[in-house]
Amino acid sequence: MTALLPPPRLLIDGLTMVESGRWHEGRLWFAHWGSGEVLAVDLEGRREVVGPGRAGMGWSIAWLPDGRLLVSGEELTRVEPDGSAVRHSSQGGNELVVHPAGHVYVNGADFDFLGGGAPEPGWIRLVSPDGTARDVAGDIDFPNGMVITPDGSTLVIAESFAGRLSAFDIDPDGSLSGRRTWAEGLGPDGICIDSAGGIWCQTAEGLNEGEPAGAVVRVLDGGEITHRVETELPCFACALGGPEGRHLFLLCNEFEGIEQLEAVLTRRSARIYVTEIPA
């Protein structure tokens, strides 16, 4: 039986578009699309600009093992201790995740989504410390959020156009193998994983009358859904953090199609909600 979580409370609003939420150093950090900045917010809703972002859409954040911030996009950059941003690799992309061993994974697709280009299969690339990159997976049906399981053995990616989470074994050299389906029948975008290995991701709801605008579920390997929370706006990403990792952050945006993107950004209607999950 699926447990319904309490309605989330509003943490912060008045934002352009929010994605790529990550709990880091006691705050939620996230990509503030349309504003060219990385923001952080604490559990009381106090916000701060904490790093440079990208001017447009489609970028993410993560950290190297030494604590330096990485920002994806047309190229992969890192933020040095003095606050300067330098190129880490010419290979950029959409979503971004870093393995504890230092393997940096970025994903993307070689078509212009915002420009209305015809969809093409996407990829996952492994970026080495010297900035060189190689493809480690392909034929991804619009790659989006990625997570690594707590034991470091598996990478899971959201294939948004397929409504599927796909898993790969992580080899010692960072290569990916053993591709399989983790769960399907979803609407995954930005995802997160808890300490017990449950993945929180978006459902395929929100398009039909009577459905919530957004919903996020916790899904186990194999597709079993254990928990669910609903949101007033479509949820584009989620993150876990706070004391004992029991706060679930829901990054929500209005979306009226690509042609209305600028109007939505101008309204600054994006919000972040938070709710507590059971121990």
Coordinates of C-alpha atoms in Angstrom, one line a residue:
M1 CA 0.0 0.0 0.0
T2 CA 1.3 3.4 -0.9
A3 CA 1.6 5.9 2.0
L4 CA 0.5 9.5 1.2
L5 CA 2.8 12.1 2.7
P6 CA 1.5 15.3 4.4
P7 CA 0.9 18.2 2.0
P8 CA 4.2 20.1 1.6
R9 CA 4.7 23.6 3.0
L10 CA 6.0 26.4 0.8
L11 CA 9.7 27.1 1.5
I12 CA 10.5 29.8 -1.1
D13 CA 8.7 31.4 -4.1
G14 CA 9.2 34.3 -6.6
L15 CA 11.7 32.3 -8.7
T16 CA 12.2 32.1 -12.4
M17 CA 12.6 28.3 -13.0
V18 CA 14.1 25.8 -10.5
E19 CA 16.0 22.6 -11.2
S20 CA 18.8 20.3 -10.0
G21 CA 18.2 20.5 -6.2
R22 CA 21.1 19.2 -4.0
W23 CA 21.5 19.3 -0.3
H24 CA 24.9 20.6 0.5
E25 CA 26.6 22.1 3.6
G26 CA 23.3 22.5 5.5
R27 CA 21.2 24.1 2.7
L28 CA 19.4 23.2 -0.5
W29 CA 21.4 24.4 -3.5
F30 CA 19.7 24.6 -6.9
A31 CA 20.1 25.8 -10.4
H32 CA 18.1 29.0 -10.9
W33 CA 17.3 28.7 -14.7
G34 CA 16.7 32.0 -16.5
S35 CA 18.6 34.0 -13.8
G36 CA 22.1 32.7 -14.4
E37 CA 22.9 31.8 -10.8
V38 CA 23.1 29.0 -8.3
L39 CA 21.0 29.7 -5.2
A40 CA 21.0 28.1 -1.7
V41 CA 18.1 28.2 0.7
D42 CA 17.9 27.0 4.3
L43 CA 15.0 25.4 6.1
E44 CA 13.7 28.8 7.2
G45 CA 13.5 30.1 3.6
R46 CA 16.6 32.4 3.7
R47 CA 18.1 32.5 0.3
E48 CA 21.6 33.4 -1.0
V49 CA 23.4 33.5 -4.4
V50 CA 26.2 31.0 -3.9
G51 CA 27.7 30.6 -7.4
P52 CA 27.6 31.4 -11.1
G53 CA 25.2 29.5 -13.3
R54 CA 24.3 29.6 -17.0
A55 CA 22.3 32.2 -18.9
G56 CA 19.9 29.8 -20.4
M57 CA 18.1 26.5 -19.6
G58 CA 19.3 22.9 -19.3
W59 CA 22.2 22.9 -16.8
S60 CA 22.9 21.2 -13.5
I61 CA 25.2 21.3 -10.5
A62 CA 27.3 18.8 -8.5
W63 CA 30.5 18.7 -6.5
L64 CA 33.9 17.1 -7.0
P65 CA 35.2 15.0 -4.1
D66 CA 37.4 18.0 -3.1
G67 CA 34.3 20.2 -2.7
R68 CA 34.6 22.3 -5.8
L69 CA 31.3 23.1 -7.5
L70 CA 30.7 21.8 -11.1
V71 CA 28.2 23.4 -13.4
S72 CA 27.1 21.7 -16.6
G73 CA 25.8 23.3 -19.8
E74 CA 27.6 23.9 -23.1
E75 CA 30.8 23.1 -21.3
L76 CA 31.5 21.7 -17.9
T77 CA 33.0 24.4 -15.5
R78 CA 34.2 24.2 -11.9
V79 CA 34.1 27.0 -9.4
E80 CA 37.5 27.6 -7.7
P81 CA 37.9 28.6 -4.0
D82 CA 38.3 32.3 -5.0
G83 CA 34.9 32.1 -6.8
S84 CA 36.2 32.1 -10.3
A85 CA 34.7 29.7 -12.9
V86 CA 37.1 27.8 -15.1
R87 CA 36.6 25.2 -17.8
H88 CA 36.8 21.6 -16.4
S89 CA 35.9 20.0 -19.8
S90 CA 34.7 21.1 -23.2
Q91 CA 32.1 18.3 -22.9
G92 CA 29.0 19.8 -21.3
G93 CA 25.5 18.5 -21.1
N94 CA 22.3 18.5 -19.1
E95 CA 22.2 16.6 -15.8
L96 CA 25.3 15.9 -13.8
V97 CA 26.3 13.4 -11.0
V98 CA 29.6 12.6 -9.4
H99 CA 30.6 9.2 -8.0
P100 CA 32.5 9.0 -4.7
A101 CA 35.5 7.7 -6.6
G102 CA 35.6 10.9 -8.6
H103 CA 33.9 9.7 -11.8
V104 CA 31.9 12.6 -13.3
Y105 CA 28.9 11.7 -15.4
V106 CA 27.1 14.2 -17.7
N107 CA 24.2 13.4 -20.0
G108 CA 22.5 15.1 -22.9
A109 CA 21.1 14.7 -26.4
D110 CA 22.3 16.2 -29.7
F111 CA 19.2 18.1 -30.7
D112 CA 17.8 21.5 -29.9
F113 CA 14.9 20.8 -27.5
L114 CA 14.1 24.4 -26.9
G115 CA 14.3 25.2 -30.6
G116 CA 11.9 22.4 -31.5
G117 CA 14.4 20.1 -33.1
A118 CA 13.5 16.5 -33.9
P119 CA 14.3 14.3 -30.9
E120 CA 17.4 12.1 -31.2
P121 CA 18.7 9.4 -28.8
G122 CA 20.8 10.8 -25.9
W123 CA 24.0 9.7 -24.2
I124 CA 25.9 9.6 -20.9
R125 CA 29.5 10.7 -20.9
L126 CA 32.3 10.0 -18.4
V127 CA 34.6 13.0 -17.8
S128 CA 38.1 12.3 -16.5
P129 CA 40.0 14.6 -14.1
D130 CA 42.0 15.9 -17.1
G131 CA 38.8 17.0 -18.9
T132 CA 38.7 14.3 -21.6
A133 CA 35.4 12.5 -22.0
R134 CA 34.1 9.3 -23.5
D135 CA 30.6 8.0 -24.1
V136 CA 29.7 5.2 -21.7
A137 CA 26.0 4.8 -22.6
G138 CA 23.8 5.7 -25.6
D139 CA 20.3 5.4 -27.0
I140 CA 18.8 7.2 -23.9
D141 CA 15.3 8.4 -24.5
F142 CA 15.7 12.1 -23.4
P143 CA 18.2 11.8 -20.5
N144 CA 17.3 13.7 -17.4
G145 CA 18.1 13.3 -13.7
M146 CA 20.7 10.8 -12.5
V147 CA 21.6 9.3 -9.2
I148 CA 24.1 6.8 -7.8
T149 CA 23.0 4.2 -5.3
P150 CA 24.4 4.6 -1.7
D151 CA 26.9 1.7 -2.2
G152 CA 28.3 3.3 -5.3
S153 CA 27.6 0.3 -7.5
T154 CA 24.7 1.5 -9.7
L155 CA 23.8 4.6 -11.8
V156 CA 20.2 5.2 -12.5
I157 CA 19.0 7.7 -15.1
A158 CA 15.6 9.2 -15.9
E159 CA 14.6 8.6 -19.5
S160 CA 11.8 11.2 -19.6
F161 CA 10.4 10.5 -23.1
A162 CA 10.1 6.8 -22.2
G163 CA 8.6 7.3 -18.7
R164 CA 11.3 5.0 -17.4
L165 CA 14.2 4.8 -14.9
S166 CA 17.1 2.8 -16.3
A167 CA 19.9 1.3 -14.2
F168 CA 23.6 0.6 -15.1
D169 CA 26.3 -1.2 -13.2
I170 CA 29.3 1.0 -12.5
D171 CA 32.6 -0.7 -13.4
P172 CA 35.9 0.2 -11.6
D173 CA 37.1 2.4 -14.4
G174 CA 33.8 4.3 -14.5
S175 CA 32.3 2.4 -17.5
L176 CA 28.6 1.5 -17.4
S177 CA 27.3 -2.0 -18.2
G178 CA 24.4 -4.3 -17.4
R179 CA 21.7 -1.9 -18.5
R180 CA 18.2 -2.8 -17.1
T181 CA 14.9 -1.2 -16.2
W182 CA 14.5 0.0 -12.6
A183 CA 10.9 1.2 -13.0
E184 CA 8.6 2.4 -15.8
G185 CA 5.2 4.0 -16.2
L186 CA 6.5 7.3 -14.6
G187 CA 7.2 10.8 -15.7
P188 CA 10.8 11.2 -14.4
D189 CA 12.7 14.5 -14.5
G190 CA 15.1 15.5 -11.7
I191 CA 15.3 12.6 -9.3
C192 CA 16.9 11.8 -5.9
I193 CA 17.7 8.6 -3.9
D194 CA 17.5 7.9 -0.2
S195 CA 19.8 6.0 2.1
A196 CA 17.7 2.8 1.7
G197 CA 17.9 2.9 -2.1
G198 CA 14.5 4.2 -2.8
I199 CA 14.3 6.7 -5.7
W200 CA 12.0 9.7 -5.5
C201 CA 10.7 10.8 -9.0
Q202 CA 7.8 12.4 -10.8
T203 CA 4.7 10.5 -12.0
A204 CA 3.1 10.8 -15.4
E205 CA 0.1 12.6 -13.9
G206 CA -1.0 16.2 -14.3
L207 CA -2.4 16.3 -17.8
N208 CA -5.9 15.2 -17.2
E209 CA -8.8 16.8 -15.3
G210 CA -9.0 15.7 -11.7
E211 CA -5.3 14.8 -11.4
P212 CA -2.9 16.8 -9.2
A213 CA -0.7 19.3 -11.0
G214 CA 2.3 17.4 -9.8
A215 CA 3.1 14.2 -7.9
V216 CA 6.3 12.6 -6.7
V217 CA 6.6 8.9 -5.6
R218 CA 9.2 6.8 -4.0
V219 CA 9.9 3.7 -6.2
L220 CA 12.0 0.7 -5.4
D221 CA 14.1 -1.3 -7.8
G222 CA 11.5 -3.3 -9.8
G223 CA 8.8 -0.7 -9.7
E224 CA 7.1 -1.0 -6.3
I225 CA 5.8 2.4 -5.1
T226 CA 5.9 3.0 -1.4
H227 CA 5.2 6.7 -0.8
R228 CA 3.6 9.6 -2.6
V229 CA 3.3 13.4 -2.3
E230 CA 1.2 15.8 -4.4
T231 CA 2.1 19.4 -5.4
E232 CA 0.1 22.4 -6.6
L233 CA 2.4 23.0 -9.5
P234 CA 4.2 20.5 -11.8
C235 CA 7.3 19.2 -10.0
F236 CA 10.4 19.3 -12.1
A237 CA 13.0 18.0 -9.6
C238 CA 13.2 16.7 -6.0
A239 CA 16.0 16.5 -3.4
L240 CA 16.5 15.0 0.1
G241 CA 18.2 16.7 2.9
G242 CA 17.8 18.4 6.3
P243 CA 18.4 16.7 9.6
E244 CA 18.8 12.9 9.1
G245 CA 17.9 13.4 5.4
R246 CA 14.2 13.4 6.2
H247 CA 13.2 16.5 4.3
L248 CA 11.9 16.1 0.8
F249 CA 12.3 19.3 -1.3
L250 CA 10.0 19.7 -4.3
L251 CA 11.1 22.1 -7.1
C252 CA 8.0 23.2 -8.9
N253 CA 7.5 25.3 -12.1
E254 CA 4.6 26.4 -14.3
F255 CA 5.0 25.0 -17.8
E256 CA 2.9 26.0 -20.8
G257 CA 5.0 24.7 -23.6
I258 CA 8.3 25.9 -25.1
E259 CA 6.6 28.8 -26.9
Q260 CA 5.5 30.3 -23.6
L261 CA 8.8 29.8 -21.7
E262 CA 9.8 33.5 -21.6
A263 CA 6.4 34.5 -20.3
V264 CA 6.6 31.9 -17.5
L265 CA 10.1 33.1 -16.6
T266 CA 8.9 36.7 -16.4
R267 CA 6.1 35.7 -14.0
R268 CA 8.7 34.3 -11.5
S269 CA 6.1 31.8 -10.4
A270 CA 8.4 28.9 -9.6
R271 CA 8.4 27.7 -6.0
I272 CA 10.1 25.1 -3.8
Y273 CA 8.0 23.1 -1.3
V274 CA 9.2 20.8 1.5
T275 CA 7.7 18.0 3.5
E276 CA 9.0 15.4 6.0
I277 CA 9.3 11.8 5.2
P278 CA 9.0 9.0 7.8
A279 CA 12.1 7.6 9.5

